[in-house]
mmCIF file of C-alpha atoms and ligand atoms in Angstrom:
data_model
loop_
_atom_site.group_PDB
_atom_site.id
_atom_site.type_symbol
_atom_site.label_atom_id
_atom_site.label_comp_id
_atom_site.label_asym_id
_atom_site.label_seq_id
_atom_site.Cartn_x
_atom_site.Cartn_y
_atom_site.Cartn_z
ATOM 1 C CA MET A 1 7.128 -0.153 30.230
ATOM 2 C CA PRO A 2 10.768 -0.074 28.156
ATOM 3 C CA HIS A 3 10.658 3.128 26.300
ATOM 4 C CA LEU A 4 13.877 4.947 23.662
ATOM 5 C CA ILE A 5 14.810 8.346 25.144
ATOM 6 C CA THR A 6 18.307 8.467 25.076
ATOM 7 C CA THR A 7 21.314 5.521 24.047
ATOM 8 C CA SER A 8 21.586 5.407 28.594
ATOM 9 C CA ASP A 9 18.371 3.763 28.152
ATOM 10 C CA LEU A 10 20.168 0.537 26.394
ATOM 11 C CA THR A 11 22.900 -1.629 28.724
ATOM 12 C CA ASN A 12 25.588 -2.788 26.187
ATOM 13 C CA ASP A 13 24.594 -6.160 26.183
ATOM 14 C CA GLU A 14 21.230 -4.638 24.783
ATOM 15 C CA VAL A 15 22.751 -2.621 22.144
ATOM 16 C CA LEU A 16 24.756 -6.117 21.171
ATOM 17 C CA THR A 17 21.763 -7.764 21.006
ATOM 18 C CA LEU A 18 19.967 -5.414 18.988
ATOM 19 C CA PHE A 19 23.094 -5.582 16.383
ATOM 20 C CA ASP A 20 22.654 -9.316 16.006
ATOM 21 C CA ASP A 21 19.462 -8.937 15.554
ATOM 22 C CA ALA A 22 20.241 -5.709 12.718
ATOM 23 C CA PHE A 23 22.309 -8.012 11.263
ATOM 24 C CA LEU A 24 20.068 -10.224 10.292
ATOM 25 C CA PHE A 25 17.606 -7.792 9.366
ATOM 26 C CA GLN A 26 20.549 -6.249 6.712
ATOM 27 C CA ASP A 27 18.315 -7.474 4.104
ATOM 28 C CA LEU A 28 15.446 -5.644 4.809
ATOM 29 C CA GLN A 29 13.239 -8.607 3.574
ATOM 30 C CA SER A 30 9.314 -8.105 5.109
ATOM 31 C CA ASN A 31 8.561 -10.871 7.910
ATOM 32 C CA ASN A 32 5.578 -10.932 10.441
ATOM 33 C CA ILE A 33 7.373 -10.423 13.173
ATOM 34 C CA LEU A 34 4.560 -7.457 14.126
ATOM 35 C CA GLU A 35 2.202 -8.608 12.338
ATOM 36 C CA GLY A 36 -1.130 -7.132 14.075
ATOM 37 C CA LYS A 37 1.074 -4.175 15.506
ATOM 38 C CA LEU A 38 0.177 -0.451 15.179
ATOM 39 C CA VAL A 39 2.672 2.101 14.852
ATOM 40 C CA VAL A 40 1.526 5.903 15.236
ATOM 41 C CA THR A 41 4.316 8.633 14.013
ATOM 42 C CA VAL A 42 4.461 12.199 14.824
ATOM 43 C CA PHE A 43 7.108 14.635 13.622
ATOM 44 C CA PHE A 44 7.229 18.035 14.157
ATOM 45 C CA GLU A 45 10.251 19.117 12.821
ATOM 46 C CA ASN A 46 11.197 18.284 9.012
ATOM 47 C CA SER A 47 12.216 14.892 8.451
ATOM 48 C CA THR A 48 13.119 12.694 5.151
ATOM 49 C CA ARG A 49 15.326 9.668 6.630
ATOM 50 C CA THR A 50 14.545 9.033 10.074
ATOM 51 C CA ARG A 51 10.560 9.124 9.623
ATOM 52 C CA SER A 52 10.703 7.122 6.636
ATOM 53 C CA SER A 53 13.240 4.759 8.070
ATOM 54 C CA PHE A 54 10.433 4.555 11.381
ATOM 55 C CA GLU A 55 7.961 3.838 8.834
ATOM 56 C CA ILE A 56 9.650 1.516 6.232
ATOM 57 C CA ALA A 57 11.040 -0.783 9.512
ATOM 58 C CA ALA A 58 7.851 -1.169 10.559
ATOM 59 C CA LYS A 59 6.238 -2.119 7.804
ATOM 60 C CA ARG A 60 8.915 -4.386 6.877
ATOM 61 C CA LEU A 61 7.844 -6.237 10.252
ATOM 62 C CA GLY A 62 4.640 -6.264 9.008
ATOM 63 C CA ALA A 63 2.901 -3.962 11.390
ATOM 64 C CA GLN A 64 0.895 -1.175 10.275
ATOM 65 C CA VAL A 65 1.745 2.655 10.651
ATOM 66 C CA VAL A 66 -0.168 5.763 11.487
ATOM 67 C CA ASN A 67 1.699 8.910 10.236
ATOM 68 C CA LEU A 68 0.310 11.914 12.207
ATOM 69 C CA GLU A 69 0.483 14.835 9.867
ATOM 70 C CA VAL A 70 1.038 17.495 12.083
ATOM 71 C CA GLN A 71 0.373 20.647 9.774
ATOM 72 C CA THR A 72 -3.002 19.432 9.484
ATOM 73 C CA SER A 73 -3.403 17.709 13.186
ATOM 74 C CA SER A 74 -5.383 19.558 16.079
ATOM 75 C CA THR A 75 -2.128 21.433 17.593
ATOM 76 C CA LYS A 76 -2.367 23.687 14.816
ATOM 77 C CA LYS A 77 -6.162 24.531 16.696
ATOM 78 C CA GLY A 78 -4.318 24.605 20.271
ATOM 79 C CA GLU A 79 -4.118 21.201 21.797
ATOM 80 C CA THR A 80 -0.756 20.746 23.751
ATOM 81 C CA VAL A 81 1.314 18.076 22.637
ATOM 82 C CA GLU A 82 0.956 16.195 25.824
ATOM 83 C CA ASP A 83 -3.166 16.320 24.901
ATOM 84 C CA THR A 84 -2.424 14.977 20.993
ATOM 85 C CA VAL A 85 -0.241 11.973 22.481
ATOM 86 C CA ALA A 86 -2.728 11.338 25.303
ATOM 87 C CA ASN A 87 -5.468 11.433 22.270
ATOM 88 C CA LEU A 88 -3.116 8.808 20.005
ATOM 89 C CA ASN A 89 -2.470 6.523 23.198
ATOM 90 C CA ALA A 90 -6.353 6.104 23.256
ATOM 91 C CA MET A 91 -6.231 4.936 20.219
ATOM 92 C CA LYS A 92 -4.015 1.984 21.860
ATOM 93 C CA PRO A 93 -0.913 1.835 19.045
ATOM 94 C CA ASP A 94 1.660 -0.371 20.158
ATOM 95 C CA ALA A 95 4.592 2.319 19.405
ATOM 96 C CA ILE A 96 4.459 6.304 19.464
ATOM 97 C CA ILE A 97 7.244 7.444 17.397
ATOM 98 C CA ILE A 98 8.283 11.169 17.997
ATOM 99 C CA ARG A 99 10.039 14.123 17.488
ATOM 100 C CA HIS A 100 10.114 17.516 18.705
ATOM 101 C CA SER A 101 12.430 20.855 18.827
ATOM 102 C CA LYS A 102 12.027 20.723 22.819
ATOM 103 C CA CYS A 103 14.199 19.122 24.642
ATOM 104 C CA GLY A 104 13.506 16.636 26.764
ATOM 105 C CA LEU A 105 9.631 17.094 25.553
ATOM 106 C CA PRO A 106 9.951 13.065 24.730
ATOM 107 C CA ALA A 107 10.822 11.833 28.023
ATOM 108 C CA SER A 108 8.248 13.910 29.831
ATOM 109 C CA LEU A 109 5.571 12.059 27.608
ATOM 110 C CA ILE A 110 5.794 9.337 29.283
ATOM 111 C CA ASP A 111 3.870 9.719 32.028
ATOM 112 C CA TYR A 112 0.924 9.946 29.196
ATOM 113 C CA VAL A 113 1.120 6.794 27.572
ATOM 114 C CA ASP A 114 0.825 2.692 27.617
ATOM 115 C CA CYS A 115 3.041 2.415 24.758
ATOM 116 C CA PRO A 116 6.470 2.155 24.001
ATOM 117 C CA ILE A 117 8.090 6.085 23.594
ATOM 118 C CA LEU A 118 10.883 6.229 20.809
ATOM 119 C CA ASN A 119 12.879 9.486 20.610
ATOM 120 C CA ALA A 120 13.494 10.358 16.624
ATOM 121 C CA GLY A 121 15.309 13.447 18.007
ATOM 122 C CA ASP A 122 14.645 16.392 20.418
ATOM 123 C CA GLY A 123 15.799 19.552 19.999
ATOM 124 C CA LYS A 124 19.673 19.580 20.255
ATOM 125 C CA ASN A 125 19.537 16.959 22.872
ATOM 126 C CA ALA A 126 19.439 13.503 21.793
ATOM 127 C CA HIS A 127 18.811 11.256 18.451
ATOM 128 C CA PRO A 128 19.783 7.784 20.010
ATOM 129 C CA THR A 129 18.415 5.482 16.838
ATOM 130 C CA GLN A 130 20.959 8.000 14.842
ATOM 131 C CA ALA A 131 23.676 7.127 17.638
ATOM 132 C CA LEU A 132 22.517 3.633 17.661
ATOM 133 C CA LEU A 133 22.910 3.024 13.667
ATOM 134 C CA ASP A 134 26.139 4.971 13.069
ATOM 135 C CA LEU A 135 27.799 2.431 16.104
ATOM 136 C CA PHE A 136 26.765 -0.208 14.673
ATOM 137 C CA THR A 137 28.106 0.759 10.851
ATOM 138 C CA ILE A 138 31.135 1.372 12.605
ATOM 139 C CA TYR A 139 30.791 -2.001 14.379
ATOM 140 C CA GLU A 140 30.271 -3.436 11.046
ATOM 141 C CA HIS A 141 32.741 -1.792 9.020
ATOM 142 C CA PHE A 142 34.938 -3.141 11.026
ATOM 143 C CA ASN A 143 33.898 -6.688 11.535
ATOM 144 C CA LYS A 144 33.060 -5.800 15.226
ATOM 145 C CA ASP A 145 36.743 -5.321 16.455
ATOM 146 C CA ILE A 146 35.665 -1.385 17.307
ATOM 147 C CA LYS A 147 37.806 -1.348 20.570
ATOM 148 C CA ASN A 148 40.429 1.645 21.020
ATOM 149 C CA LYS A 149 39.073 3.217 17.752
ATOM 150 C CA LYS A 150 39.038 6.963 17.562
ATOM 151 C CA ILE A 151 36.614 9.238 15.718
ATOM 152 C CA ALA A 152 36.700 12.797 14.783
ATOM 153 C CA ILE A 153 33.265 14.215 15.107
ATOM 154 C CA VAL A 154 33.365 17.759 12.528
ATOM 155 C CA GLY A 155 31.463 20.585 12.210
ATOM 156 C CA ASP A 156 28.588 21.736 14.231
ATOM 157 C CA ILE A 157 28.835 19.768 16.969
ATOM 158 C CA LYS A 158 27.091 21.986 19.810
ATOM 159 C CA THR A 159 23.582 22.097 18.649
ATOM 160 C CA SER A 160 23.703 18.627 17.290
ATOM 161 C CA ARG A 161 21.235 16.015 18.565
ATOM 162 C CA VAL A 162 23.625 13.092 16.620
ATOM 163 C CA ALA A 163 26.481 13.950 17.752
ATOM 164 C CA SER A 164 25.176 14.385 21.531
ATOM 165 C CA SER A 165 24.018 10.984 21.879
ATOM 166 C CA ASN A 166 27.142 9.616 19.319
ATOM 167 C CA LEU A 167 29.018 11.150 22.503
ATOM 168 C CA GLU A 168 27.351 9.107 25.135
ATOM 169 C CA LEU A 169 27.270 5.789 23.053
ATOM 170 C CA LEU A 170 30.414 5.750 21.568
ATOM 171 C CA PRO A 171 32.737 5.879 24.493
ATOM 172 C CA ARG A 172 30.472 2.850 26.324
ATOM 173 C CA PHE A 173 32.195 0.761 23.238
ATOM 174 C CA GLU A 174 35.589 1.933 24.207
ATOM 175 C CA ILE A 175 35.481 4.860 20.476
ATOM 176 C CA THR A 176 37.133 7.328 21.340
ATOM 177 C CA PRO A 177 36.041 10.954 20.073
ATOM 178 C CA ILE A 178 38.255 14.082 19.272
ATOM 179 C CA LEU A 179 35.903 17.173 18.350
ATOM 180 C CA VAL A 180 36.886 19.198 15.529
ATOM 181 C CA ALA A 181 35.433 22.170 15.376
ATOM 182 C CA PRO A 182 35.565 26.427 15.634
ATOM 183 C CA GLU A 183 34.962 28.055 19.232
ATOM 184 C CA HIS A 184 31.454 28.716 18.130
ATOM 185 C CA PHE A 185 30.317 24.999 17.549
ATOM 186 C CA MET A 186 32.491 23.290 20.763
ATOM 187 C CA PRO A 187 30.146 22.037 22.997
ATOM 188 C CA GLU A 188 31.933 21.955 27.004
ATOM 189 C CA SER A 189 33.233 18.410 27.056
ATOM 190 C CA ASP A 190 36.287 16.728 28.639
ATOM 191 C CA PHE A 191 37.029 15.262 25.022
ATOM 192 C CA LYS A 192 40.363 15.997 22.991
ATOM 193 C CA LYS A 193 39.024 19.585 21.006
ATOM 194 C CA VAL A 194 40.744 20.401 18.175
ATOM 195 C CA ARG A 195 40.201 23.149 15.333
ATOM 196 C CA PHE A 196 40.935 22.002 11.803
ATOM 197 C CA LEU A 197 40.889 17.536 11.087
ATOM 198 C CA LYS A 198 44.286 17.833 9.459
ATOM 199 C CA GLU A 199 45.286 18.693 13.287
ATOM 200 C CA VAL A 200 44.678 14.564 13.998
ATOM 201 C CA ILE A 201 43.778 13.027 10.441
ATOM 202 C CA ASP A 202 46.918 10.659 10.836
ATOM 203 C CA GLU A 203 44.931 9.418 14.407
ATOM 204 C CA VAL A 204 41.663 8.691 13.934
ATOM 205 C CA ASP A 205 40.152 5.891 11.994
ATOM 206 C CA ILE A 206 36.723 7.471 11.759
ATOM 207 C CA VAL A 207 35.510 11.059 10.285
ATOM 208 C CA MET A 208 31.803 11.687 11.404
ATOM 209 C CA SER A 209 30.916 15.341 9.889
ATOM 210 C CA LEU A 210 27.823 17.481 11.081
ATOM 211 C CA ARG A 211 25.307 19.518 9.446
ATOM 212 C CA THR A 212 25.324 22.768 10.190
ATOM 213 C CA GLN A 213 22.109 23.737 12.385
ATOM 214 C CA LEU A 214 21.273 26.890 11.060
ATOM 215 C CA GLU A 215 17.424 26.182 12.743
ATOM 216 C CA ARG A 216 19.103 25.813 16.070
ATOM 217 C CA HIS A 217 20.884 29.206 16.335
ATOM 218 C CA ASP A 218 20.712 32.143 17.624
ATOM 219 C CA GLN A 219 22.635 34.099 15.708
ATOM 220 C CA GLN A 220 24.708 34.011 11.951
ATOM 221 C CA TYR A 221 28.307 32.783 12.658
ATOM 222 C CA TYR A 222 29.236 32.643 8.860
ATOM 223 C CA GLN A 223 27.963 35.097 6.099
ATOM 224 C CA THR A 224 27.242 31.626 4.358
ATOM 225 C CA LEU A 225 27.493 28.241 4.458
ATOM 226 C CA GLU A 226 30.547 28.184 1.693
ATOM 227 C CA ASP A 227 32.118 30.485 4.620
ATOM 228 C CA PHE A 228 31.884 27.228 6.750
ATOM 229 C CA GLY A 229 32.725 25.107 4.067
ATOM 230 C CA LYS A 230 36.077 26.474 3.135
ATOM 231 C CA ASP A 231 37.859 24.932 6.661
ATOM 232 C CA TYR A 232 35.320 22.054 7.622
ATOM 233 C CA CYS A 233 34.601 20.356 3.770
ATOM 234 C CA ILE A 234 36.126 16.546 3.841
ATOM 235 C CA THR A 235 37.321 16.819 0.721
ATOM 236 C CA LYS A 236 40.045 14.066 -0.874
ATOM 237 C CA ASP A 237 42.956 16.578 -0.135
ATOM 238 C CA ILE A 238 42.491 15.975 3.626
ATOM 239 C CA PHE A 239 41.738 12.206 3.326
ATOM 240 C CA GLY A 240 44.558 11.365 0.752
ATOM 241 C CA ASN A 241 44.690 7.538 0.554
ATOM 242 C CA ARG A 242 44.144 7.137 4.165
ATOM 243 C CA ASP A 243 42.352 4.015 5.459
ATOM 244 C CA ILE A 244 39.133 6.165 7.230
ATOM 245 C CA LEU A 245 35.746 5.463 7.659
ATOM 246 C CA LEU A 246 33.600 8.463 6.717
ATOM 247 C CA LEU A 247 30.152 8.912 8.008
ATOM 248 C CA HIS A 248 27.137 11.484 8.003
ATOM 249 C CA PRO A 249 23.696 11.116 9.691
ATOM 250 C CA GLY A 250 22.243 13.274 6.537
ATOM 251 C CA PRO A 251 20.988 15.524 5.213
ATOM 252 C CA VAL A 252 24.810 16.442 3.737
ATOM 253 C CA ASN A 253 25.306 20.196 2.223
ATOM 254 C CA ARG A 254 26.832 18.536 -0.614
ATOM 255 C CA ASN A 255 30.493 20.608 -0.952
ATOM 256 C CA ILE A 256 30.044 22.486 2.362
ATOM 257 C CA ASP A 257 29.768 19.632 4.713
ATOM 258 C CA ILE A 258 31.969 16.303 2.090
ATOM 259 C CA SER A 259 32.853 17.386 -1.040
ATOM 260 C CA ASP A 260 31.149 15.052 -4.013
ATOM 261 C CA GLU A 261 34.220 13.745 -4.679
ATOM 262 C CA MET A 262 34.625 12.735 -1.135
ATOM 263 C CA LEU A 263 30.426 11.855 -1.233
ATOM 264 C CA ASN A 264 31.666 9.162 -4.419
ATOM 265 C CA ASP A 265 34.413 7.382 -2.608
ATOM 266 C CA PRO A 266 34.150 3.926 -1.376
ATOM 267 C CA ARG A 267 35.059 5.028 1.990
ATOM 268 C CA SER A 268 31.973 7.228 2.269
ATOM 269 C CA LYS A 269 29.499 4.876 4.221
ATOM 270 C CA VAL A 270 26.661 7.605 4.061
ATOM 271 C CA LEU A 271 24.563 5.351 2.344
ATOM 272 C CA ARG A 272 25.462 2.844 3.919
ATOM 273 C CA GLN A 273 23.899 4.242 7.186
ATOM 274 C CA VAL A 274 21.098 5.123 5.777
ATOM 275 C CA SER A 275 20.141 1.450 4.926
ATOM 276 C CA ASN A 276 21.701 0.542 8.461
ATOM 277 C CA GLY A 277 19.209 2.867 9.535
ATOM 278 C CA VAL A 278 16.595 0.943 9.093
ATOM 279 C CA ALA A 279 17.661 -2.934 10.237
ATOM 280 C CA ILE A 280 18.560 -0.806 13.648
ATOM 281 C CA ARG A 281 14.987 0.367 13.851
ATOM 282 C CA MET A 282 13.479 -2.734 13.142
ATOM 283 C CA ALA A 283 15.148 -4.496 15.645
ATOM 284 C CA ILE A 284 14.588 -2.147 18.309
ATOM 285 C CA LEU A 285 10.610 -1.652 17.299
ATOM 286 C CA LYS A 286 10.811 -5.831 17.414
ATOM 287 C CA LYS A 287 12.965 -5.111 20.899
ATOM 288 C CA LEU A 288 10.541 -2.908 22.629
ATOM 289 C CA ILE A 289 7.093 -3.502 21.078
ATOM 290 C CA LEU A 290 7.563 -7.754 22.267
ATOM 291 C CA ASP A 291 9.861 -7.036 25.351
ATOM 292 C CA ASN A 292 6.721 -5.100 26.340
HETATM 293 C C1 NCD B 301 20.261 14.619 11.951
HETATM 294 C C2 NCD B 301 18.691 15.136 12.247
HETATM 295 O O1 NCD B 301 17.362 15.636 12.195
HETATM 296 O O2 NCD B 301 19.000 15.489 13.896
HETATM 297 N N1 NCD B 301 19.365 14.009 10.442
HETATM 298 C C3 NCD B 301 19.381 13.068 10.785
HETATM 299 O O3 NCD B 301 18.290 12.196 11.507
HETATM 300 N N2 NCD B 301 19.557 11.683 9.771
HETATM 301 C C4 NCD B 301 21.013 15.684 11.872
HETATM 302 C C5 NCD B 301 20.945 16.797 10.693
HETATM 303 O O4 NCD B 301 18.840 17.248 10.945
HETATM 304 O O5 NCD B 301 21.258 17.591 10.175
#
């Protein structure tokens, strides 16, 4: 049974095949590839983009979607997540998409299901579909010529599952990450590390800004997010006229992560990432449900 728990579940060839499909789905038009299939989403953490993106992707492929409303579900009555998922599985869905704050939880659910599990984010551990859509957006932007590109990943890298999945996936396609963060947001890593973006702005092709994940911090690092933004907000001042692709997984804290001006700049592909996210999730749902 194929699952998508981390990006390492896919070979490079499989990733490129997904991208071929994602290009075909990029107009986000409806088809009936997954007609008669049922997809269940179970989100124990907040989500705007990922949940709606998966739901729209499944529906565009003709599948039906049930969103478990976790706030009103029996996990609130003491049922374990494993039991909740085993019960959902007993209703014979064709895929279960799960987001949870506990690292490793989606992987541990594999033993309780007969259908693919898709990890939509587990704590700070992994967010495979986000990294796939990020790489796809880079691949599209550079007309597939992504070898030897450099990406600065900026901000709260240490608690970001988006960064963690990108750091697994991007180097496999010979994209070199440079980590840009203050000490307290810097993960342990062998990749090049710098404190400020201006130190590497002349050598990078891509900048990925990240949200400060306050919900995952056990202490307060800044009085206000504005204090972080003073040093790490992506502004026109830093970018100048350089030809750099600007990405952010969302949700963006405006004028803290990225300035209003840069969000409106044509170099920002933040909304393109969102559209591409649906196409990528259509491709991955098709693969996992039909290869099954
Ligand atoms: C991210 C997440 O939830 O991991 N957002 C997303 O899925 N697009 C990043 C974040 O919350 O900052």
